[in-house]
Amino acid sequence: MSLLELKDVHSYYGNIHALMGVSLKVEEGEIVALIGANGAGKTTTLRSISGLLHPRSGSVTLEGKEIHHLPPHIVHHQGLGLVPEGRGVFPNLTVTENLEMGAYILDDKKQIEENLENAFTLFPRLKERAQQKGGTLSGGEQQMLATARGLMSNPKILLMDEPSMGLAPVLVDQIFDIIRELNARGTTILLVEQNALMALSIAHRGYVLQTGQIVLTDTGPNLKANDMVRKAYLGA
């Protein structure tokens, strides 16, 4: 049984058929990359998993339990964490308050304190800025904050939507180093990323999405070496 599985998912925006039978799996302990051009359906796939968009047909299961009919807050309770596109930090809350918002489903104050300490250990920059407003952080710091916030609820799987978007190359390298570190610590990750080269460099497996359909799946290294992927996404 896969940790996360989509089977023949069809999702719509009104009459627009955005996902046309998407099927994919994420096993526990993996980094799985979902790559594709703008408009391919990558974010729609994450929305269909997280409860922000309910598929009209097909199924989404987490640890074998169907979640595609559930609202987002219940999906979150089931063990799914999301680092949204554009980071989505609360600009008027401090770094610490932003992190505490990520732990709103936890009742154990000791656990929340431990998770805060873990976040500050993983992201020392955030500890330095613990009382600074989220909106005053740099883009890279906001991405760190969004990632740390996504981990505060102890998710079984973390969905990451375009974590490198808008960042300078040196910061992109830092973010992908962090993703590797998170995975090494046991976090399962489904990574949506337009920087296909970086994504496939760290992914165990990957899926290529075109106009709402999965057209190719393989290991990260094999996809990185695939002629079609190289021409379409890696600039070869």
Short mmCIF file of C-alpha atoms in Angstrom, two decimals, residues 8-231:
data_model
loop_
_atom_site.label_atom_id
_atom_site.label_comp_id
_atom_site.label_asym_id
_atom_site.label_seq_id
_atom_site.Cartn_x
_atom_site.Cartn_y
_atom_site.Cartn_z
CA ASP A 8 -7.61 8.12 -12.58
CA VAL A 9 -8.28 11.57 -11.12
CA HIS A 10 -10.37 13.95 -13.24
CA SER A 11 -10.60 17.52 -11.92
CA TYR A 12 -12.36 20.50 -13.40
CA TYR A 13 -12.56 24.27 -13.06
CA GLY A 14 -16.13 24.85 -14.17
CA ASN A 15 -16.26 23.29 -17.61
CA ILE A 16 -12.48 23.23 -18.02
CA HIS A 17 -11.15 19.68 -17.77
CA ALA A 18 -7.86 20.37 -15.95
CA LEU A 19 -6.78 16.83 -14.93
CA MET A 20 -7.59 14.00 -17.32
CA GLY A 21 -7.09 10.71 -15.52
CA VAL A 22 -4.00 11.43 -13.43
CA SER A 23 -2.59 8.42 -11.58
CA LEU A 24 0.52 8.53 -9.41
CA LYS A 25 1.98 7.03 -6.25
CA VAL A 26 4.28 8.23 -3.48
CA GLU A 27 5.88 5.63 -1.24
CA GLU A 28 6.93 6.34 2.32
CA GLY A 29 10.40 7.90 2.49
CA GLU A 30 10.49 9.05 -1.14
CA ILE A 31 10.97 12.36 -2.87
CA VAL A 32 8.70 12.25 -5.91
CA ALA A 33 8.90 15.10 -8.42
CA LEU A 34 6.02 16.26 -10.59
CA ILE A 35 7.31 18.33 -13.50
CA GLY A 36 5.67 20.04 -16.45
CA ALA A 37 5.18 23.35 -18.20
CA ASN A 38 3.01 26.20 -16.93
CA GLY A 39 -0.63 25.19 -17.19
CA ALA A 40 0.14 21.46 -17.28
CA GLY A 41 -1.88 20.83 -14.12
CA LYS A 42 0.81 20.53 -11.46
CA THR A 43 -0.78 22.86 -8.91
CA THR A 44 -4.21 21.47 -9.77
CA THR A 45 -2.89 18.03 -8.83
CA LEU A 46 -1.82 19.32 -5.42
CA ARG A 47 -5.15 21.09 -4.97
CA SER A 48 -6.95 17.84 -5.79
CA ILE A 49 -4.89 16.03 -3.16
CA SER A 50 -5.18 18.62 -0.41
CA GLY A 51 -8.95 19.12 -0.61
CA LEU A 52 -8.85 22.58 -2.14
CA LEU A 53 -10.39 21.09 -5.29
CA HIS A 54 -12.54 17.97 -5.29
CA PRO A 55 -12.11 15.63 -8.28
CA ARG A 56 -15.28 14.77 -10.18
CA SER A 57 -14.08 11.19 -10.56
CA GLY A 58 -11.19 8.99 -9.52
CA SER A 59 -9.74 8.62 -6.04
CA VAL A 60 -7.04 10.05 -3.78
CA THR A 61 -5.95 7.86 -0.87
CA LEU A 62 -3.61 8.51 2.05
CA GLU A 63 -2.47 5.32 3.75
CA GLY A 64 -5.28 3.53 1.92
CA LYS A 65 -8.02 5.89 3.16
CA GLU A 66 -9.94 7.97 0.62
CA ILE A 67 -9.46 11.71 1.19
CA HIS A 68 -10.61 13.26 -2.11
CA HIS A 69 -14.08 14.07 -0.72
CA LEU A 70 -12.79 15.71 2.47
CA PRO A 71 -12.39 19.47 3.16
CA PRO A 72 -8.83 20.80 3.45
CA HIS A 73 -8.72 21.05 7.25
CA ILE A 74 -9.74 17.41 7.60
CA VAL A 75 -7.17 16.34 5.00
CA HIS A 76 -4.60 18.22 7.05
CA HIS A 77 -5.70 16.32 10.15
CA GLN A 78 -5.19 13.07 8.22
CA GLY A 79 -1.48 13.85 7.92
CA LEU A 80 -0.93 15.99 4.86
CA GLY A 81 1.22 19.13 4.99
CA LEU A 82 1.32 21.78 2.26
CA VAL A 83 3.95 24.38 1.38
CA PRO A 84 1.95 26.53 -1.05
CA GLU A 85 3.11 28.24 -4.21
CA GLY A 86 4.10 31.80 -3.40
CA ARG A 87 4.92 30.80 0.21
CA GLY A 88 1.77 32.32 1.75
CA VAL A 89 3.29 33.51 5.01
CA PHE A 90 1.16 35.66 7.30
CA PRO A 91 2.86 39.05 6.81
CA ASN A 92 1.66 40.68 10.03
CA LEU A 93 2.50 37.72 12.28
CA THR A 94 5.96 37.08 13.67
CA VAL A 95 8.04 34.12 12.54
CA THR A 96 7.14 32.28 15.75
CA GLU A 97 3.43 33.04 15.31
CA ASN A 98 3.55 31.83 11.71
CA LEU A 99 5.07 28.57 12.89
CA GLU A 100 2.49 28.19 15.64
CA MET A 101 -0.24 28.57 13.01
CA GLY A 102 1.21 25.51 11.30
CA ALA A 103 0.65 23.52 14.50
CA TYR A 104 -2.99 24.50 15.02
CA ILE A 105 -4.18 20.87 14.82
CA LEU A 106 -1.93 19.85 17.73
CA ASP A 107 -3.23 20.03 21.29
CA ASP A 108 -0.01 19.01 23.04
CA LYS A 109 1.84 22.20 24.05
CA LYS A 110 5.01 20.25 24.75
CA GLN A 111 4.89 18.77 21.24
CA ILE A 112 4.41 22.23 19.75
CA GLU A 113 7.41 23.53 21.69
CA GLU A 114 9.50 20.59 20.51
CA ASN A 115 8.43 21.21 16.91
CA LEU A 116 9.34 24.89 17.25
CA GLU A 117 12.77 23.95 18.53
CA ASN A 118 13.19 21.47 15.67
CA ALA A 119 12.21 24.18 13.17
CA PHE A 120 14.75 26.61 14.62
CA THR A 121 17.43 23.89 14.59
CA LEU A 122 16.72 23.10 10.94
CA PHE A 123 16.45 26.80 10.01
CA PRO A 124 18.82 28.82 12.25
CA ARG A 125 18.00 31.94 10.22
CA LEU A 126 14.41 31.73 11.45
CA LYS A 127 15.54 31.54 15.06
CA GLU A 128 17.50 34.77 14.55
CA ARG A 129 14.30 36.39 13.26
CA ALA A 130 11.83 34.71 15.63
CA GLN A 131 10.12 37.99 16.60
CA GLN A 132 10.34 39.60 13.16
CA LYS A 133 7.17 40.02 11.08
CA GLY A 134 6.84 37.43 8.30
CA GLY A 135 6.23 40.10 5.67
CA THR A 136 9.63 41.72 6.31
CA LEU A 137 11.63 38.56 5.55
CA SER A 138 13.52 38.05 2.29
CA GLY A 139 12.12 35.66 -0.32
CA GLY A 140 14.47 32.89 0.73
CA GLU A 141 13.64 33.38 4.40
CA GLN A 142 9.93 33.31 3.62
CA GLN A 143 10.40 30.01 1.79
CA MET A 144 12.20 28.61 4.82
CA LEU A 145 9.33 29.83 7.00
CA ALA A 146 6.67 28.30 4.75
CA THR A 147 8.55 24.99 4.74
CA ALA A 148 9.02 24.99 8.51
CA ARG A 149 5.36 25.88 9.01
CA GLY A 150 4.36 22.93 6.81
CA LEU A 151 6.33 20.62 9.09
CA MET A 152 4.87 21.90 12.36
CA SER A 153 1.93 19.46 12.31
CA ASN A 154 4.19 16.40 11.90
CA PRO A 155 2.78 15.49 8.48
CA LYS A 156 3.04 12.01 7.01
CA ILE A 157 3.73 13.62 3.63
CA LEU A 158 4.70 17.17 2.66
CA LEU A 159 3.46 18.68 -0.61
CA MET A 160 5.75 21.41 -1.89
CA ASP A 161 4.52 23.69 -4.68
CA GLU A 162 7.26 25.53 -6.63
CA PRO A 163 9.62 26.15 -3.68
CA SER A 164 12.29 27.74 -5.89
CA MET A 165 9.97 30.24 -7.56
CA GLY A 166 11.35 33.77 -7.60
CA LEU A 167 14.55 32.92 -5.73
CA ALA A 168 18.12 33.78 -6.72
CA PRO A 169 20.21 30.78 -7.87
CA VAL A 170 22.23 30.62 -4.64
CA LEU A 171 18.99 30.48 -2.64
CA VAL A 172 17.58 27.80 -4.94
CA ASP A 173 20.58 25.64 -4.07
CA GLN A 174 19.92 26.24 -0.37
CA ILE A 175 16.24 25.29 -0.66
CA PHE A 176 17.04 22.05 -2.47
CA ASP A 177 19.70 21.23 0.12
CA ILE A 178 16.98 21.71 2.75
CA ILE A 179 14.62 19.38 0.86
CA ARG A 180 17.33 16.71 0.78
CA GLU A 181 17.90 17.18 4.51
CA LEU A 182 14.19 16.91 5.28
CA ASN A 183 13.99 13.67 3.34
CA ALA A 184 17.11 12.32 5.04
CA ARG A 185 15.34 12.98 8.36
CA GLY A 186 12.41 10.85 7.21
CA THR A 187 9.99 13.29 5.57
CA THR A 188 8.16 11.98 2.50
CA ILE A 189 7.84 14.71 -0.14
CA LEU A 190 5.78 15.27 -3.28
CA LEU A 191 7.57 18.10 -5.07
CA VAL A 192 6.00 20.23 -7.79
CA GLU A 193 8.77 22.23 -9.41
CA GLN A 194 9.31 24.04 -12.69
CA ASN A 195 13.08 23.79 -12.24
CA ALA A 196 13.08 20.25 -13.61
CA LEU A 197 16.86 19.83 -13.49
CA MET A 198 17.03 20.51 -9.76
CA ALA A 199 13.91 18.50 -8.99
CA LEU A 200 15.06 15.40 -10.87
CA SER A 201 18.51 15.69 -9.32
CA ILE A 202 17.08 15.00 -5.86
CA ALA A 203 13.99 12.91 -6.68
CA HIS A 204 13.83 9.15 -6.29
CA ARG A 205 11.10 9.04 -8.93
CA GLY A 206 9.28 11.52 -11.11
CA TYR A 207 6.21 12.08 -13.26
CA VAL A 208 5.92 14.30 -16.33
CA LEU A 209 2.56 16.07 -16.67
CA GLN A 210 1.37 17.55 -19.97
CA THR A 211 -2.04 19.21 -20.44
CA GLY A 212 -3.54 17.37 -17.51
CA GLN A 213 -2.16 13.92 -18.28
CA ILE A 214 0.82 11.90 -17.02
CA VAL A 215 2.88 11.16 -20.12
CA LEU A 216 6.02 9.68 -18.57
CA THR A 217 7.20 8.24 -15.27
CA ASP A 218 10.57 6.82 -14.22
CA THR A 219 13.32 7.22 -11.68
CA GLY A 220 14.75 10.70 -11.23
CA PRO A 221 18.08 9.86 -12.91
CA ASN A 222 16.37 8.14 -15.85
CA LEU A 223 14.03 11.06 -16.44
CA LYS A 224 16.99 13.44 -16.25
CA ALA A 225 18.67 11.44 -19.04
CA ASN A 226 15.50 11.01 -21.14
CA ASP A 227 15.75 12.75 -24.52
CA MET A 228 12.18 14.06 -24.45
CA VAL A 229 12.58 15.45 -20.96
CA ARG A 230 15.97 16.96 -21.81
CA LYS A 231 14.58 18.75 -24.87
#
